[in-house]
Coordinates of C-alpha atoms in Angstrom, one line a residue:
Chain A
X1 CA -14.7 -4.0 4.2
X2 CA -14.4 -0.6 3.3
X3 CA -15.3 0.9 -0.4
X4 CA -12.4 3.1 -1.1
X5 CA -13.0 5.4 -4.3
X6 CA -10.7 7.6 -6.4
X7 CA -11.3 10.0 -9.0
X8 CA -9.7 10.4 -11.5
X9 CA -8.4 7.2 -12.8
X10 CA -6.3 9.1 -14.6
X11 CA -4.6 12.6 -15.4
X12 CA -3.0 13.9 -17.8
X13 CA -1.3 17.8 -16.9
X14 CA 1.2 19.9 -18.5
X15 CA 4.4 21.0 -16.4
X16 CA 3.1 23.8 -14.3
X17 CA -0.7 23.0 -13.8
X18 CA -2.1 22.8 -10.0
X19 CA -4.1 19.8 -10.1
X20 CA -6.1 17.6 -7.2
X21 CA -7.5 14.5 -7.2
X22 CA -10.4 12.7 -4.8
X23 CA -10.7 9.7 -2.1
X24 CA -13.8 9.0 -1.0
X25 CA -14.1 6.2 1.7
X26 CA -17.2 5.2 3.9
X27 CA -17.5 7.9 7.5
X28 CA -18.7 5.9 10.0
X29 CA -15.5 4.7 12.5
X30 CA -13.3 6.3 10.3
X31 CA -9.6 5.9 12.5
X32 CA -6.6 7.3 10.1
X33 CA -6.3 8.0 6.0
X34 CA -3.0 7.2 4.4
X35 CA -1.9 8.7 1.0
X36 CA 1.0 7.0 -0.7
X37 CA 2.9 8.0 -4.4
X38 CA 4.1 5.0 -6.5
X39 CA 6.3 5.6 -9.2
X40 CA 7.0 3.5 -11.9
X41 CA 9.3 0.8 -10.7
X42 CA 10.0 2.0 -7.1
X43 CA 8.2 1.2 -3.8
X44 CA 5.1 3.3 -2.8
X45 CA 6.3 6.1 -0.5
X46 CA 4.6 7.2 2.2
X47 CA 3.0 10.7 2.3
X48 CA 0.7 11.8 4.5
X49 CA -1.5 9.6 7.4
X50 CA -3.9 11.8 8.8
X51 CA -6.3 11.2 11.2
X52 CA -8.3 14.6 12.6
X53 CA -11.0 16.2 10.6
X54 CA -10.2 19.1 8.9
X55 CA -6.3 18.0 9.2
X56 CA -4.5 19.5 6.1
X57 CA -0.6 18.5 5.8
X58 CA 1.7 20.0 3.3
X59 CA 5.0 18.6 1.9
X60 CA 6.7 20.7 -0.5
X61 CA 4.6 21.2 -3.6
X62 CA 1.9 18.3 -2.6
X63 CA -1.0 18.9 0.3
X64 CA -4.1 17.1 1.4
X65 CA -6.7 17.7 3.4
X66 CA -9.0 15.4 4.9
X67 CA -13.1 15.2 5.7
X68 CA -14.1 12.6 8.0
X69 CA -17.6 13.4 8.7
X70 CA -18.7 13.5 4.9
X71 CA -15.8 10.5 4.6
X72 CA -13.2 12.1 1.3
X73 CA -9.6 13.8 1.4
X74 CA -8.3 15.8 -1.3
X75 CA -5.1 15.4 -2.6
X76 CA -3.6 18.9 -4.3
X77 CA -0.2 19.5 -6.0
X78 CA 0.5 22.7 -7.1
X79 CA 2.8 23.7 -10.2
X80 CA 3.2 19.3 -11.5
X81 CA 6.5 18.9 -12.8
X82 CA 7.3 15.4 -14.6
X83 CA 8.9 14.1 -11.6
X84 CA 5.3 14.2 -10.0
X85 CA 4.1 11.6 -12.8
X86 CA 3.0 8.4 -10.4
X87 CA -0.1 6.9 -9.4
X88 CA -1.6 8.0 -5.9
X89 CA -2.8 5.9 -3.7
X90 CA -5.2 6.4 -0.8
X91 CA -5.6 4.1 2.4
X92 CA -8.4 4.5 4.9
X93 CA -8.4 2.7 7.7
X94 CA -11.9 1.8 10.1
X95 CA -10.7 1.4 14.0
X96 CA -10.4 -2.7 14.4
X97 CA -8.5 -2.7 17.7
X98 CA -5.0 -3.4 17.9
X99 CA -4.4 -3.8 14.3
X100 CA -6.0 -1.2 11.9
X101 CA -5.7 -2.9 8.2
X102 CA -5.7 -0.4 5.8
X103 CA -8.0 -0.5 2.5
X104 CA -6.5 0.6 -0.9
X105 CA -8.0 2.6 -3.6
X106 CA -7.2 1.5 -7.1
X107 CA -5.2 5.1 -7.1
X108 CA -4.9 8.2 -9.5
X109 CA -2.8 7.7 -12.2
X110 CA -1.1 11.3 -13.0
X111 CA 0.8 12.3 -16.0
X112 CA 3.0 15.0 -16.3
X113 CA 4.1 16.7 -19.6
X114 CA 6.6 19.0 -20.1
Chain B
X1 CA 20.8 2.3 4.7
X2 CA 17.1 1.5 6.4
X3 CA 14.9 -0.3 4.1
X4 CA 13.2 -3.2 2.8
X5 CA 14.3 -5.9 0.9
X6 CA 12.4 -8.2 -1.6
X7 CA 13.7 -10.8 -3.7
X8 CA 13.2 -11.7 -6.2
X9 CA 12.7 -9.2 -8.6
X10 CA 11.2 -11.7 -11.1
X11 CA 9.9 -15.3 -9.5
X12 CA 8.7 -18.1 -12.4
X13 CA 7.2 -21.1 -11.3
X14 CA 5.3 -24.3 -12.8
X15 CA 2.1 -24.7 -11.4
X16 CA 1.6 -26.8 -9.1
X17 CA 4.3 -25.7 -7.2
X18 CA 4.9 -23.9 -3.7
X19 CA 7.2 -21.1 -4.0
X20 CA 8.4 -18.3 -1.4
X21 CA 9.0 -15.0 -1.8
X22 CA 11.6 -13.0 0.9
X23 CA 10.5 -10.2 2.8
X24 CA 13.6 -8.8 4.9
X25 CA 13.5 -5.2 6.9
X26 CA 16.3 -3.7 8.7
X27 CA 13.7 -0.8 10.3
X28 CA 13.3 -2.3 14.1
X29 CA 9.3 -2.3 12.9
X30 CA 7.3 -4.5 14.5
X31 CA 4.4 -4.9 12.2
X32 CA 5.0 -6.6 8.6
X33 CA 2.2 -6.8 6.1
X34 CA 1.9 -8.8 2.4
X35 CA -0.1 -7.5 0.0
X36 CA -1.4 -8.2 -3.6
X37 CA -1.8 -5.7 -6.6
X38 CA -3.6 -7.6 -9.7
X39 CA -4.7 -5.3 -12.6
X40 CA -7.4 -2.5 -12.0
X41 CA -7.8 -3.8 -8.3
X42 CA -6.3 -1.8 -5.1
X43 CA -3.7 -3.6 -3.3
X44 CA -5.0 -6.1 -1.2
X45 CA -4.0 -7.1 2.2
X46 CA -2.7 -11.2 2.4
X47 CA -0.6 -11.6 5.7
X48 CA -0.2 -9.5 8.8
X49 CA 1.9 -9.7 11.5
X50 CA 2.3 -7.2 14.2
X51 CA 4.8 -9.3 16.5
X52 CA 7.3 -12.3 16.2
X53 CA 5.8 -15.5 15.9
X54 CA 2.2 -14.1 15.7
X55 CA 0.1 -13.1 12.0
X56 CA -2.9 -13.2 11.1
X57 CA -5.1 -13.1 7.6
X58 CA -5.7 -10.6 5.5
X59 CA -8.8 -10.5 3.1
X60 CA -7.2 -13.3 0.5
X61 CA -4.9 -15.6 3.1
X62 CA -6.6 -18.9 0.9
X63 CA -3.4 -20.8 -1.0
X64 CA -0.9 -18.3 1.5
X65 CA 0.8 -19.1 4.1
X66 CA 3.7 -16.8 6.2
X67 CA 6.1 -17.4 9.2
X68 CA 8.0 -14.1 11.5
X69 CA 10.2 -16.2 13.5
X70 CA 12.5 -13.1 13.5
X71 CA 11.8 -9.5 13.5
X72 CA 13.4 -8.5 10.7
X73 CA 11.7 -11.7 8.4
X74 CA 8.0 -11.5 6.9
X75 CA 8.4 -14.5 4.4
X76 CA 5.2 -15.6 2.3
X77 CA 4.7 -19.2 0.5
X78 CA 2.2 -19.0 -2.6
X79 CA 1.1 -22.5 -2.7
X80 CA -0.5 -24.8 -4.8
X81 CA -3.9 -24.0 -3.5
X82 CA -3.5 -20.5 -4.9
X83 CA -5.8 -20.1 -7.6
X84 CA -4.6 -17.1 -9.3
X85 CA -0.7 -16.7 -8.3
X86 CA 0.4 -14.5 -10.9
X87 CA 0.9 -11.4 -9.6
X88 CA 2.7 -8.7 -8.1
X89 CA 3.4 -9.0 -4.4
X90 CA 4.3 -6.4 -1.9
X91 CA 6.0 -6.6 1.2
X92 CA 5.4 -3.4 4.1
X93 CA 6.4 -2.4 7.5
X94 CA 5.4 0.1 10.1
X95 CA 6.5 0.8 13.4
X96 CA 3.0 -0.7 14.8
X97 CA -0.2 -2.4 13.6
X98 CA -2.2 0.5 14.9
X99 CA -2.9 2.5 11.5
X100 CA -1.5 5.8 12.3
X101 CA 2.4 4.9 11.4
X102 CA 3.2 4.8 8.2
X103 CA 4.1 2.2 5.7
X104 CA 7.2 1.4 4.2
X105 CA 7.2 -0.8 1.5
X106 CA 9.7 -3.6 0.0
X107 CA 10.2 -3.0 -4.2
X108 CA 7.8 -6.2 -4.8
X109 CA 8.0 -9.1 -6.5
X110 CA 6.3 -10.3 -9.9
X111 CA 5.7 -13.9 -9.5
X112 CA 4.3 -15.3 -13.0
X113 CA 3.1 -19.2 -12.9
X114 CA 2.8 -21.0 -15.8

């Protein structure tokens, strides 16, 4: 089973700030990485899955990047407005043959003020 | 609309009791997933399925049980045998099993057991 980490547990920002947070999974037969936002009292929505070192993928205001050889993506979201406030969730996923089953961090819980 | 439906909302139950919690999806995906989110823990994988009439475990199938006699149908039975049933659940699709599609999830469902 994979060891998923994320840092911070928690964030707090003020409206404007650029802020990133960390995943750090184990390397070694590393397949895809999925990054998901949950906001309070909605369905996790997808992100990003990326799967190629040194991938970086961009939508809107929010971008990751991803490290497979020293195993960590970085999750970056520039200028937070409130409606960013959510936890973020990372899912790595080791190559298991047909079925990849994805390991979830405990997330990044980000606040934002205005 | 495309989506997935959980129901629901809000589940009570005695213990000692099976219950069953819905899992619909109007997506054409093939693969359904449960998972579990308990506080300070990552979500954690129950139930798979990748195909009708086929699933397998996750990491905590003990006191679960699931059926996909349809496509669109994931549902999963908390049973008696479940040790620690209070939780949230979490119902999830994707196109395929293989770990590079991404997941869709359902709104969830708190199930409390007293």
């Amino acid at each position: 089973i994979l060891n998923v980490e994320q840092s911070p547990q928690s964030l707090h920002v003020q409206e404007g700030d650029s802020t990133n947070f960390t995943c750090s999974f184990p390397s070694s037969n590393f397949y895809a990485l999925h990054w998901h936002r949950w906001e309070t009292a909605k369905s996790p929505e997808a992100l990003f899955v990326m799967t190629l070192n040194g991938d970086e993928k961009k939508k809107g205001r929010i971008s990751a990047t991803l490290n497979t050889k020293e195993g960590y993506s970085y999750l970056y979201i520039k200028g937070s407005q409130p409606e960013d406030s959510a936890t973020y969730l990372c899912a790595p996923t080791n190559y298991g043959g047909a079925t990849n089953k994805l390991i979830f961090g405990t997330g990044t819980l980000l606040a934002v003020q205005p | 609309d495309g989506g997935i439906t959980q129901s629901p909302k809000y589940l009570f139950r005695k213990e000692g009791q099976n219950v069953t919690l819905s899992c619909e999806q109007n997506l054409n995906h093939d693969a359904m997933y449960w998972y579990r989110q308990d506080p300070g823990q990552g979500l954690r994988l129950i139930y798979y399925s990748q195909i009708v009439n086929d699933f397998q475990k996750g990491d905590i199938a003990e006191g679960y049980s699931v059926s996909r006699e349809k496509k669109e149908s994931f549902p999963l039975t908390v049973t008696s045998a479940q040790k620690n049933p209070t939780a949230f659940y979490l119902c999830a699709s994707s196109m395929q099993g293989a770990g590079t599609y991404e997941q869709d999830f359902g709104p969830g469902t708190r199930l409390t057991v007293t």
